[in-house]
mmCIF file of C-alpha atoms in Angstrom:
data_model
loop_
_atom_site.group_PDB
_atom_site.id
_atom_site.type_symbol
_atom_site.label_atom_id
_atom_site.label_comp_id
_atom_site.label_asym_id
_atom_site.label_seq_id
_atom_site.Cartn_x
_atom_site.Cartn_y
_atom_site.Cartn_z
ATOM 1 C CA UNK Q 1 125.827 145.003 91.729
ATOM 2 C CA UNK Q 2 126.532 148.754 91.081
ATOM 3 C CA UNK Q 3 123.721 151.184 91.009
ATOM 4 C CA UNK Q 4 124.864 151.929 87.121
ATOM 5 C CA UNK Q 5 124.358 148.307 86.478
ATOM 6 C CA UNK Q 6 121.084 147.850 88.203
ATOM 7 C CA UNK Q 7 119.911 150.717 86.034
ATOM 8 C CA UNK Q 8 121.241 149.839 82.463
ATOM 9 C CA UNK Q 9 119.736 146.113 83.138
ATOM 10 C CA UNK Q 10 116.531 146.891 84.649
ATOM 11 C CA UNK Q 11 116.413 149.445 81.430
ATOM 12 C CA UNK Q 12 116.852 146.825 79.234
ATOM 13 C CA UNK Q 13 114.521 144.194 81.154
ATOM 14 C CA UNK Q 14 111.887 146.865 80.379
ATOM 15 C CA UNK Q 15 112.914 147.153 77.131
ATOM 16 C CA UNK Q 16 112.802 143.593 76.376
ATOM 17 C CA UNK Q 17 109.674 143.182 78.182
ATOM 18 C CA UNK Q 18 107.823 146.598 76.145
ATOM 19 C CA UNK Q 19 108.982 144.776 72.915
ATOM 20 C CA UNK Q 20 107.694 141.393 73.185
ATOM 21 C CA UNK Q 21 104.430 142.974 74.350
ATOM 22 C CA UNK Q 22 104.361 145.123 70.728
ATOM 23 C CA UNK Q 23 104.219 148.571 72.459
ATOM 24 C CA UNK Q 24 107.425 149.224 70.506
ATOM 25 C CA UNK Q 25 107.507 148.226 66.527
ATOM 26 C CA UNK Q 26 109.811 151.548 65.266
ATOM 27 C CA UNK Q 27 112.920 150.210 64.594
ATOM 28 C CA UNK Q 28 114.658 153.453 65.170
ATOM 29 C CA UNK Q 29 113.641 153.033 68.967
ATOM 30 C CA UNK Q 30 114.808 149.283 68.418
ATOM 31 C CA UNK Q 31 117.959 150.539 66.932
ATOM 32 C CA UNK Q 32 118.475 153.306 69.660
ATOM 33 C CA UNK Q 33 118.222 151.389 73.073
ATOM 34 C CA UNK Q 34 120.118 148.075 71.592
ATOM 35 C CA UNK Q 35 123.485 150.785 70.967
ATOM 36 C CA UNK Q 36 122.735 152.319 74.581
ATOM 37 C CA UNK Q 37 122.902 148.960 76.072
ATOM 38 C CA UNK Q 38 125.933 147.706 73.720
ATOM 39 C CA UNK Q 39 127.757 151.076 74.646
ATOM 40 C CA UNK Q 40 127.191 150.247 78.501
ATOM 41 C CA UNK Q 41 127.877 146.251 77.922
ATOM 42 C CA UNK Q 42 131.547 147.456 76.659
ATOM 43 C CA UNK Q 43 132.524 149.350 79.754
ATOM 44 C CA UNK Q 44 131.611 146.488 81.957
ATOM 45 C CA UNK Q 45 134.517 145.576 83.896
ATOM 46 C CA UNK Q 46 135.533 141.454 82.521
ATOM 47 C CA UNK Q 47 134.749 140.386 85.646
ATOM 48 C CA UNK Q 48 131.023 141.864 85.252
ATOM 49 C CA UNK Q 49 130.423 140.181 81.734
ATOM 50 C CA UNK Q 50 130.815 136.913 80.261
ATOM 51 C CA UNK Q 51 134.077 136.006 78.766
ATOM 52 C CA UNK Q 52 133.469 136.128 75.180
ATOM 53 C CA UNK Q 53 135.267 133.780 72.665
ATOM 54 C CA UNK Q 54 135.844 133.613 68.456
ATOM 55 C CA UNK Q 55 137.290 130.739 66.637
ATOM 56 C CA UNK Q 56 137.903 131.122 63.123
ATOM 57 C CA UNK Q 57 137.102 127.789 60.647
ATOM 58 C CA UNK Q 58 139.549 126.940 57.662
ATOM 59 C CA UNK Q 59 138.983 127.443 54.231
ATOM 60 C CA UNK Q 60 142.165 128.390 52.122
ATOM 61 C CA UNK Q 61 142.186 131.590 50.184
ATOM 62 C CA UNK Q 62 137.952 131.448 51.348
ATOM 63 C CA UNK Q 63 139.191 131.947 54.654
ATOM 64 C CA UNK Q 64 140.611 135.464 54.154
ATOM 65 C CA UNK Q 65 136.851 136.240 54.724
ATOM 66 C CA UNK Q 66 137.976 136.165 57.747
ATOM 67 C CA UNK Q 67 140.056 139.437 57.795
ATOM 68 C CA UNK Q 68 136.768 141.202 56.641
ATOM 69 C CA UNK Q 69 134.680 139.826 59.497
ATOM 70 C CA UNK Q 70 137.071 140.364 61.999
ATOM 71 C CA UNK Q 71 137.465 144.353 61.663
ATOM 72 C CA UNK Q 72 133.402 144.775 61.544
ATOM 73 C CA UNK Q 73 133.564 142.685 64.561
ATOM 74 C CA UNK Q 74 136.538 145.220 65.768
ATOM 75 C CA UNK Q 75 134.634 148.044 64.966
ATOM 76 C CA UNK Q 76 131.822 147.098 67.146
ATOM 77 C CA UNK Q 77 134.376 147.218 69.759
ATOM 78 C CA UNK Q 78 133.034 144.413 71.234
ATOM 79 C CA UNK Q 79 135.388 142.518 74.180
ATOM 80 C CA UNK Q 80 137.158 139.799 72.890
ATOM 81 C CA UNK Q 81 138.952 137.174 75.336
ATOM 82 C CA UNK Q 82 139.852 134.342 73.256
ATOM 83 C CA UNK Q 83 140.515 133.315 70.208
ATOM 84 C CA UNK Q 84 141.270 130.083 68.017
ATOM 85 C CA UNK Q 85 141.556 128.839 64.844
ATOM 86 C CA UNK Q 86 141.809 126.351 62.026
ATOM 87 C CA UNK Q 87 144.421 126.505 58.981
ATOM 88 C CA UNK Q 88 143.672 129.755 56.953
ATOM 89 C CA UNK Q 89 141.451 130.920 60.234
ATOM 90 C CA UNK Q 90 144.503 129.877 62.323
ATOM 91 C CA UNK Q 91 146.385 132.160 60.329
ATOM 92 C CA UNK Q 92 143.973 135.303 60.179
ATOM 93 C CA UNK Q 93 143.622 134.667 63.962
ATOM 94 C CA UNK Q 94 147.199 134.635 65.060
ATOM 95 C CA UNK Q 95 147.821 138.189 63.283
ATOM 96 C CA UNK Q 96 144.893 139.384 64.880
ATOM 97 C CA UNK Q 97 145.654 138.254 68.280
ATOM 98 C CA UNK Q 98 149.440 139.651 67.896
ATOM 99 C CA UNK Q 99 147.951 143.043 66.700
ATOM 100 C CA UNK Q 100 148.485 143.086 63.231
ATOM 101 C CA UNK Q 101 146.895 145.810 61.523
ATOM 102 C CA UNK Q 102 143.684 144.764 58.797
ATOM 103 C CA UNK Q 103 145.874 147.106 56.402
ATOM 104 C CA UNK Q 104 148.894 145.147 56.859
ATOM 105 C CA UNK Q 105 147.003 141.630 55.769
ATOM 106 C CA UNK Q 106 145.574 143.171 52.985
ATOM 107 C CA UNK Q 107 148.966 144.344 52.152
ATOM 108 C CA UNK Q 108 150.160 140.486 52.304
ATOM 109 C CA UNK Q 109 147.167 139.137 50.166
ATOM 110 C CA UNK Q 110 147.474 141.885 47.285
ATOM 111 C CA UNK Q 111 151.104 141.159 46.940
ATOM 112 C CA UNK Q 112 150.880 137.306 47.647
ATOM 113 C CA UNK Q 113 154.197 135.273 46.913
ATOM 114 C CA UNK Q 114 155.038 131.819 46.875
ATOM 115 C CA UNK Q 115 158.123 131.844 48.611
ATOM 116 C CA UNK Q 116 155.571 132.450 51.682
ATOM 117 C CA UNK Q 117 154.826 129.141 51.898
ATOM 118 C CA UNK Q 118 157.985 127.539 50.415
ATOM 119 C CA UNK Q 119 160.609 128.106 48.791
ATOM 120 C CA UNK Q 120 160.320 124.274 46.664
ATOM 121 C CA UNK Q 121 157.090 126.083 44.626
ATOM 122 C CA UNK Q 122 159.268 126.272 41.632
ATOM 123 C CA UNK Q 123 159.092 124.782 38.435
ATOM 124 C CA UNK Q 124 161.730 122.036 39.170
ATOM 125 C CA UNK Q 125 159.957 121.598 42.581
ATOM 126 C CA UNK Q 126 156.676 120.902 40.587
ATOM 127 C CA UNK Q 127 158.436 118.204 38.721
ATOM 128 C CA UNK Q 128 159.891 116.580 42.136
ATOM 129 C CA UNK Q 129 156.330 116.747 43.405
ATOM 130 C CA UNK Q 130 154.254 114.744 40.136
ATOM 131 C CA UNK Q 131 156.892 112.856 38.822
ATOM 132 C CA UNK Q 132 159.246 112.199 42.204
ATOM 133 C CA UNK Q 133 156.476 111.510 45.093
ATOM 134 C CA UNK Q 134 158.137 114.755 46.762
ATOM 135 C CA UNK Q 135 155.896 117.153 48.863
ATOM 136 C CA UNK Q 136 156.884 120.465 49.145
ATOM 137 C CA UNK Q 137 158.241 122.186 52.825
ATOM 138 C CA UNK Q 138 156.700 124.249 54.465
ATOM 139 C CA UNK Q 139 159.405 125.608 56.364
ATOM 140 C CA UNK Q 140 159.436 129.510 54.704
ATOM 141 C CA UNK Q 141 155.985 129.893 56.082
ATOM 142 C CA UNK Q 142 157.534 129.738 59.620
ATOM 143 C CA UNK Q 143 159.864 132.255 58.685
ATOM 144 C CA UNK Q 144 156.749 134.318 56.996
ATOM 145 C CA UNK Q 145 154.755 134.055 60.203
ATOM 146 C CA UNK Q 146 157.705 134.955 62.457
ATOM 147 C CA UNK Q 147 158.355 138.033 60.357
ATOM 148 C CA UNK Q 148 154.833 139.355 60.659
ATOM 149 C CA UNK Q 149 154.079 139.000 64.395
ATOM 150 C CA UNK Q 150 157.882 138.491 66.290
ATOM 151 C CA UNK Q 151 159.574 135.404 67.626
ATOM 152 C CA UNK Q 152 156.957 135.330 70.031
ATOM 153 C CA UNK Q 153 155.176 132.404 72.119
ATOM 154 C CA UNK Q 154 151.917 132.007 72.102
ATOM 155 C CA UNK Q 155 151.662 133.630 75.955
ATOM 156 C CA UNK Q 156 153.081 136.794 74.880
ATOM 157 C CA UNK Q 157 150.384 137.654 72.113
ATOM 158 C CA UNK Q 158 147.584 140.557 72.945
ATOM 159 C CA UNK Q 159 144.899 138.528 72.902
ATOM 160 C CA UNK Q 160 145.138 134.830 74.548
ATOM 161 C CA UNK Q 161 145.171 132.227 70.847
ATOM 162 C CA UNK Q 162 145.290 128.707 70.384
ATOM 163 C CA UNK Q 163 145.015 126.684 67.256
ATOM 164 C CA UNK Q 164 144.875 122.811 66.305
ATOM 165 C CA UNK Q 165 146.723 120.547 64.083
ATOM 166 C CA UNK Q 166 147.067 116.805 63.440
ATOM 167 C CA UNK Q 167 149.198 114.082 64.044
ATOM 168 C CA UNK Q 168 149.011 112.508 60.279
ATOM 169 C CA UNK Q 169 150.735 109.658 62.391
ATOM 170 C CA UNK Q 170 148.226 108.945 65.339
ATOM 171 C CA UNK Q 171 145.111 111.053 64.199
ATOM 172 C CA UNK Q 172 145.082 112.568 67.457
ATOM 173 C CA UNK Q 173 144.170 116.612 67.399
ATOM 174 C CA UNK Q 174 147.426 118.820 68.698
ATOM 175 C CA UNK Q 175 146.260 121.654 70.337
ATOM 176 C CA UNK Q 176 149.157 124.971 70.050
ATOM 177 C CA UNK Q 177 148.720 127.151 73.312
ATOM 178 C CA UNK Q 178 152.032 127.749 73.984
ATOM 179 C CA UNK Q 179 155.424 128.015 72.765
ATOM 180 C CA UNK Q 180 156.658 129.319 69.372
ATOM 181 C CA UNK Q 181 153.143 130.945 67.647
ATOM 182 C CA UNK Q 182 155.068 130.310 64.190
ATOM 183 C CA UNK Q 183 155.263 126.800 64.753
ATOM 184 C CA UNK Q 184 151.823 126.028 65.321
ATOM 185 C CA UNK Q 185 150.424 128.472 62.397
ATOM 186 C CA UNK Q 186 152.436 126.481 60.053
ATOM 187 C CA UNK Q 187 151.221 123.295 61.300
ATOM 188 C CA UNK Q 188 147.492 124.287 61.132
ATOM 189 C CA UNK Q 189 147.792 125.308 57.471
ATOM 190 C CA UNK Q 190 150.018 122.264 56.367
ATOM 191 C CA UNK Q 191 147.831 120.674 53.485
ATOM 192 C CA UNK Q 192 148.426 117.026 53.489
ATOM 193 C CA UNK Q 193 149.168 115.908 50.245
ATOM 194 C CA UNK Q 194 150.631 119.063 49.639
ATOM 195 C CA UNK Q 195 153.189 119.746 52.093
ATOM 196 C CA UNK Q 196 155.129 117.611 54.209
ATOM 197 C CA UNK Q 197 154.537 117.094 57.510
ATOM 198 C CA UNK Q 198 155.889 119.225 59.867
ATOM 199 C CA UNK Q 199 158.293 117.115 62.659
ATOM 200 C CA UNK Q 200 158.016 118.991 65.942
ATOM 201 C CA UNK Q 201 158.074 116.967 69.557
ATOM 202 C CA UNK Q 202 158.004 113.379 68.050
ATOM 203 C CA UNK Q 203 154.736 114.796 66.081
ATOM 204 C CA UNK Q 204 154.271 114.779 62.674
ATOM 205 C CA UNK Q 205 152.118 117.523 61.811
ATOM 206 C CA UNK Q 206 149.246 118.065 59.327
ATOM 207 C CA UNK Q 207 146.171 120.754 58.882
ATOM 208 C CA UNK Q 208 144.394 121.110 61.922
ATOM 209 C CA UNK Q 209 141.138 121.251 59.699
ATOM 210 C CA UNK Q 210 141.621 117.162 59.364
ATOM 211 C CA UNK Q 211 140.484 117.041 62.663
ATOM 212 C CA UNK Q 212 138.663 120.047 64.025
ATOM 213 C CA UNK Q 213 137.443 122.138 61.079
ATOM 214 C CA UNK Q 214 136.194 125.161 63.543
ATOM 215 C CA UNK Q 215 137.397 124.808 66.719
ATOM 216 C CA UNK Q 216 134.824 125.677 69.262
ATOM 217 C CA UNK Q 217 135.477 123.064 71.943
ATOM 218 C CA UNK Q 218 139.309 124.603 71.851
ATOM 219 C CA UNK Q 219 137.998 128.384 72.712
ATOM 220 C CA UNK Q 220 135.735 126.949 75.347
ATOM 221 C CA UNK Q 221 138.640 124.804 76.970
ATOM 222 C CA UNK Q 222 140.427 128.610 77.299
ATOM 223 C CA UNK Q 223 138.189 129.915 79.423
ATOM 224 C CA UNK Q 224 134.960 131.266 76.837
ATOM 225 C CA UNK Q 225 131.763 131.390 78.372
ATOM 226 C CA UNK Q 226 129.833 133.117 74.893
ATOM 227 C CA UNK Q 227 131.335 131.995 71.594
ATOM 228 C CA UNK Q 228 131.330 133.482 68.241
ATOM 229 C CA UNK Q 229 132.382 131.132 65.528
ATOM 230 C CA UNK Q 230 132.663 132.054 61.834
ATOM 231 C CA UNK Q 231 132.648 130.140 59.270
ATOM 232 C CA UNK Q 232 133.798 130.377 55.398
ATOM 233 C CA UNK Q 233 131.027 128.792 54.239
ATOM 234 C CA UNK Q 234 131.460 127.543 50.234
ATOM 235 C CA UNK Q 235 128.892 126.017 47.856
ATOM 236 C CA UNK Q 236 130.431 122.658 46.429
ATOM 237 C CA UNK Q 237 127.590 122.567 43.799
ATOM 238 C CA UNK Q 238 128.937 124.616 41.621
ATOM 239 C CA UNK Q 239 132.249 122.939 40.037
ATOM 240 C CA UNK Q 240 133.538 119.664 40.066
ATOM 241 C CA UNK Q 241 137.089 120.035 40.494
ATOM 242 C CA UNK Q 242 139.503 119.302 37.685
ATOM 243 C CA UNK Q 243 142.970 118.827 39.459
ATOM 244 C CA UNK Q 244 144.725 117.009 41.838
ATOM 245 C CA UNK Q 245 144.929 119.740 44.145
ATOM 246 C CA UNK Q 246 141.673 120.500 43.853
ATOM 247 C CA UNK Q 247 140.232 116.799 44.720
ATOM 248 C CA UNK Q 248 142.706 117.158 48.146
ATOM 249 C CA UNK Q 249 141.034 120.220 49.157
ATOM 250 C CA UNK Q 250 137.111 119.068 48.098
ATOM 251 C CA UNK Q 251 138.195 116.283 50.089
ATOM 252 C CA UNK Q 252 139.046 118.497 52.836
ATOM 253 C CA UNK Q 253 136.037 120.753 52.675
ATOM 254 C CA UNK Q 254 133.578 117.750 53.024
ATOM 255 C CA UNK Q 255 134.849 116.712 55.678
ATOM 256 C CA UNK Q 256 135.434 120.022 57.619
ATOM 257 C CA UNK Q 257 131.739 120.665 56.494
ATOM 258 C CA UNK Q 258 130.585 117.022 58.797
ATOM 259 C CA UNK Q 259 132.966 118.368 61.336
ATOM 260 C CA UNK Q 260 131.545 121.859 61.468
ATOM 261 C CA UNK Q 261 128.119 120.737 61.915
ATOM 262 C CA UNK Q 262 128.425 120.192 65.847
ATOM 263 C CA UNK Q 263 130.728 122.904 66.233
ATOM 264 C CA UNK Q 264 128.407 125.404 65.059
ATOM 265 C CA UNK Q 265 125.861 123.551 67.603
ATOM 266 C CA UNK Q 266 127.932 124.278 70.512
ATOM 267 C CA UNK Q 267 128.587 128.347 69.089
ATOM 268 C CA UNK Q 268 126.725 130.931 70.676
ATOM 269 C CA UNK Q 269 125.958 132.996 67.847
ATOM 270 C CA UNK Q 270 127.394 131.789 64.317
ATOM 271 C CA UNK Q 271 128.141 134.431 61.305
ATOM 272 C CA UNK Q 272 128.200 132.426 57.777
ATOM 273 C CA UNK Q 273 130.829 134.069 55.119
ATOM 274 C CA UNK Q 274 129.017 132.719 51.996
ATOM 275 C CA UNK Q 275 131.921 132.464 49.512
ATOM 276 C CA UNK Q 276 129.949 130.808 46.837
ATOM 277 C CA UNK Q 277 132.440 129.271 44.744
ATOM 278 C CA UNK Q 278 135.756 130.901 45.211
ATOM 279 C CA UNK Q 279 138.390 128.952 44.229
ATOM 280 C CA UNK Q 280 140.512 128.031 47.689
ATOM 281 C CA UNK Q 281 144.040 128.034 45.783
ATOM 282 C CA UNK Q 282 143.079 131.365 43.561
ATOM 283 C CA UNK Q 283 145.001 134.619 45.273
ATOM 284 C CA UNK Q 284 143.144 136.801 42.365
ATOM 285 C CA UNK Q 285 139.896 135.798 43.873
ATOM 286 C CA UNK Q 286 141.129 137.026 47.830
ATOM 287 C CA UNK Q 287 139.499 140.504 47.894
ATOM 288 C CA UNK Q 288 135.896 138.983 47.199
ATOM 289 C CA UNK Q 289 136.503 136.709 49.946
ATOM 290 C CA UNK Q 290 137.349 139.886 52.013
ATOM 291 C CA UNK Q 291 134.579 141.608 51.089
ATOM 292 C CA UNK Q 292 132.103 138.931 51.613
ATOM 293 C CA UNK Q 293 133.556 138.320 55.413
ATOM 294 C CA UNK Q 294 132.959 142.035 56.074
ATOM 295 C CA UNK Q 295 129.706 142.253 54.608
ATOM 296 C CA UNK Q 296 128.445 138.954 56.163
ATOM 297 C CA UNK Q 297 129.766 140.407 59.611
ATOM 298 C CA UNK Q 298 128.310 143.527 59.234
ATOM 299 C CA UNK Q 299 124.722 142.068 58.403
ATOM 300 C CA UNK Q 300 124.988 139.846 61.285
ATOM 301 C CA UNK Q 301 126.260 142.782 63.797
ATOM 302 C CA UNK Q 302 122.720 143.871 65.270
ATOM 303 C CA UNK Q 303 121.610 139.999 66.099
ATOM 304 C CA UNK Q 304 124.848 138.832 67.597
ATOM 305 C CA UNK Q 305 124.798 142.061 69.872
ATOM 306 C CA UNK Q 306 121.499 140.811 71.036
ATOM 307 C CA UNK Q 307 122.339 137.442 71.517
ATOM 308 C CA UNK Q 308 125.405 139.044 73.901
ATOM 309 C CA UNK Q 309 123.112 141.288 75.585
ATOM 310 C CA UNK Q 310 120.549 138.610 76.442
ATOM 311 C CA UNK Q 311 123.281 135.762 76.866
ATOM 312 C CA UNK Q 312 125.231 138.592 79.750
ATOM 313 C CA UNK Q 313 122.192 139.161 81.814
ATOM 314 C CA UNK Q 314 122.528 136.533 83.726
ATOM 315 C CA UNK Q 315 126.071 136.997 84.039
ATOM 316 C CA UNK Q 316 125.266 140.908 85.566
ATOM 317 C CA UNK Q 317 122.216 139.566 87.999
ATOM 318 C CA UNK Q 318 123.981 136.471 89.467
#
C-alpha cells in the first residue's frame, strides 16, 4: 500500500472511530471529511478499489427515473464498472453506457413518437391488434436504438453493459453481453401481449422484466464486487387499472415487485425512485419521473458514499 493510501485510510479509521465515540456530532465536520475521503476514493487506481456495479430495474415510462438518478450519480463522479438493466432500465442503461448525453434523452422523451417503437401504432394497426389477434413489431425500435448509440456490439460500448430478456418459449432468462446492443435493448423492452416476440438465434424474445425485474445477479456475474441497484419503485394502491394494457403491465409490475425483493437483498446499497402513481404508458407524465429519479438520487448521495467508503476498506488494507 502507498504511503497516500495508508494516510487517507488511517484518516478515515480515525474518523470513523471519533464518530462512533460522539466526539464529533457537527455535521459540517461530518460533511467535510466524508468529501475528503470520496475525493481521494475517486483517484484510486481500479485495481486499488472495489469494482463497483449499477443495474437499472424496469418500469415503463416510471423508469425514465432512471435518467435523473443516473446524472446525480454522474455528478458524484463516482467509478462505475458495470452496468445492466431491465426493459425501460435496459434502455436508460445502454445510452448511458454508449455515452449518450442526459440532454440528448431528455431530448427523446420531450419529443416522444410512436414510430420509435413501431411503425404498426396506427389506427388501422389498433384495429389488427383488438379485433385481428395481431401484436404489433417491434422492429423500428431497433432502428431507434441503433440511431442513438451506432451499430455497435455490446464490447465496443464505454462502459461494459449487459441486459436480460426472455424466451416466451422456454422461460429461460437470455442474458445480452455481446453482439448487436440494438438487438438486445429491443428484446428487454418487448411487452408481451403487446409486441411480438422478437426471433433472434432460435429465441423468441420477450421483456427481460418477466424474468429478472432488476438484474443484480447479471452485474455481479460481470465482474461487480459493490452494487448499486435502483429501482422505479410505484404505489399500486392508488388506481385500479381500466384497460387492457394496463392489466398487462399491473401484471407485470407484481411480479417484477416478488422478483425485486431478493435482488435488492443481494444490492449493496439500493436508491428507491418513488414514482407514486405515474402512469407507465403516459409520455406527458415522463419529466416527473425524471425529476423524482434525480431527487431520490440526490437524497441518497451522502449514505451510498458511505456505504462505498466503508464497503472499499477492506479492499485498500488487504
Amino acid at each position: 500500500m502507498t504511503a497516500k493510501l495508508f494516510t487517507v485510510f488511517t484518516a478515515f479509521m480515525l474518523w470513523a472511530n471519533i464518530l462512533f465515540c460522539g466526539v464529533i456530532d457537527s455535521k459540517s465536520e461530518d460533511d467535510i471529511m466524508r468529501e475528503f475521503l470520496w475525493r481521494e476514493f475517486i483517484n484510486l487506481p481500479a485495481d486499488k478499489r472495489p469494482k463497483i456495479g449499477i443495474t437499472l430495474s424496469a418500469g415503463a415510462v416510471r423508469g425514465l427515473s432512471h435518467i435523473g438518478a443516473m446524472e446525480v450519480i454522474k455528478s458524484s463522479a463516482m467509478p462505475i464498472d458495470y452496468m445492466s438493466g431491465t426493459s425501460m432500465g435496459c434502455i436508460v442503461g445502454s445510452l448511458f453506457a454508449a455515452g449518450v448525453s442526459e440532454d440528448r434523452m431528455l431530448e427523446i422523451i420531450a419529443n416522444p413518437k410512436l414510430s420509435y417503437l413501431s411503425t404498426d401504432l396506427t389506427f388501422v394497426g389498433v384495429l389488427k391488434y383488438v379485433f385481428g389477434n395481431k401484436l404489433f413489431s417491434s422492429e423500428n425500435f431497433e432502428d431507434f436504438i441503433n440511431a442513438e448509440v451506432g451499430s455497435v456490439n455490446y464490447e465496443e460500448l464505454s462502459i461494459p453493459f449487459a441486459c436480460v430478456s426472455a424466451d416466451i418459449k422456454t422461460g429461460e432468462k437470455i442474458v445480452f453481453d455481446n453482439g448487436p446492443v440494438a438487438v438486445g435493448v429491443r428484446a428487454s423492452m418487448n411487452l408481451p401481449g403487446v409486441f411480438a416476440p422478437v426471433e433472434y438465434r432460435q429465441r423468441y424474445l420477450v421483456d427481460g422484466g418477466v424474468v429478472d425485474y432488476m438484474p443484480v445477479d447479471l452485474v455481479r456475474d460481470m465482474g461487480a464486487d459493490w452494487v448499486l441497484a435502483v429501482f422505479s419503485l410505484a404505489d399500486y394502491s392508488q388506481k385500479v387499472p381500466s384497460t387492457i394494457l394496463g392489466y398487462i403491465m399491473r401484471t407485470a409490475d407484481l411480479r417484477g415487485a416478488f422478483l425485486t425483493e431478493n435482488s435488492e437483498k443481494d444490492a449493496n446499497f439500493l436508491i428507491e425512485s418513488r414514482v407514486g402513481d405515474i402512469s407507465p404508458f403516459d409520455p406527458r407524465q415522463a419529466f416527473k419521473a425524471v425529476e423524482i429519479g434525480a431527487k431520490s438520487a440526490y437524497r441518497s448521495l451522502n449514505p451510498m458514499k458511505e456505504n462505498l467508503l466503508l464497503y472499499s476498506v477492506d479492499y485498500v488494507f488487504k
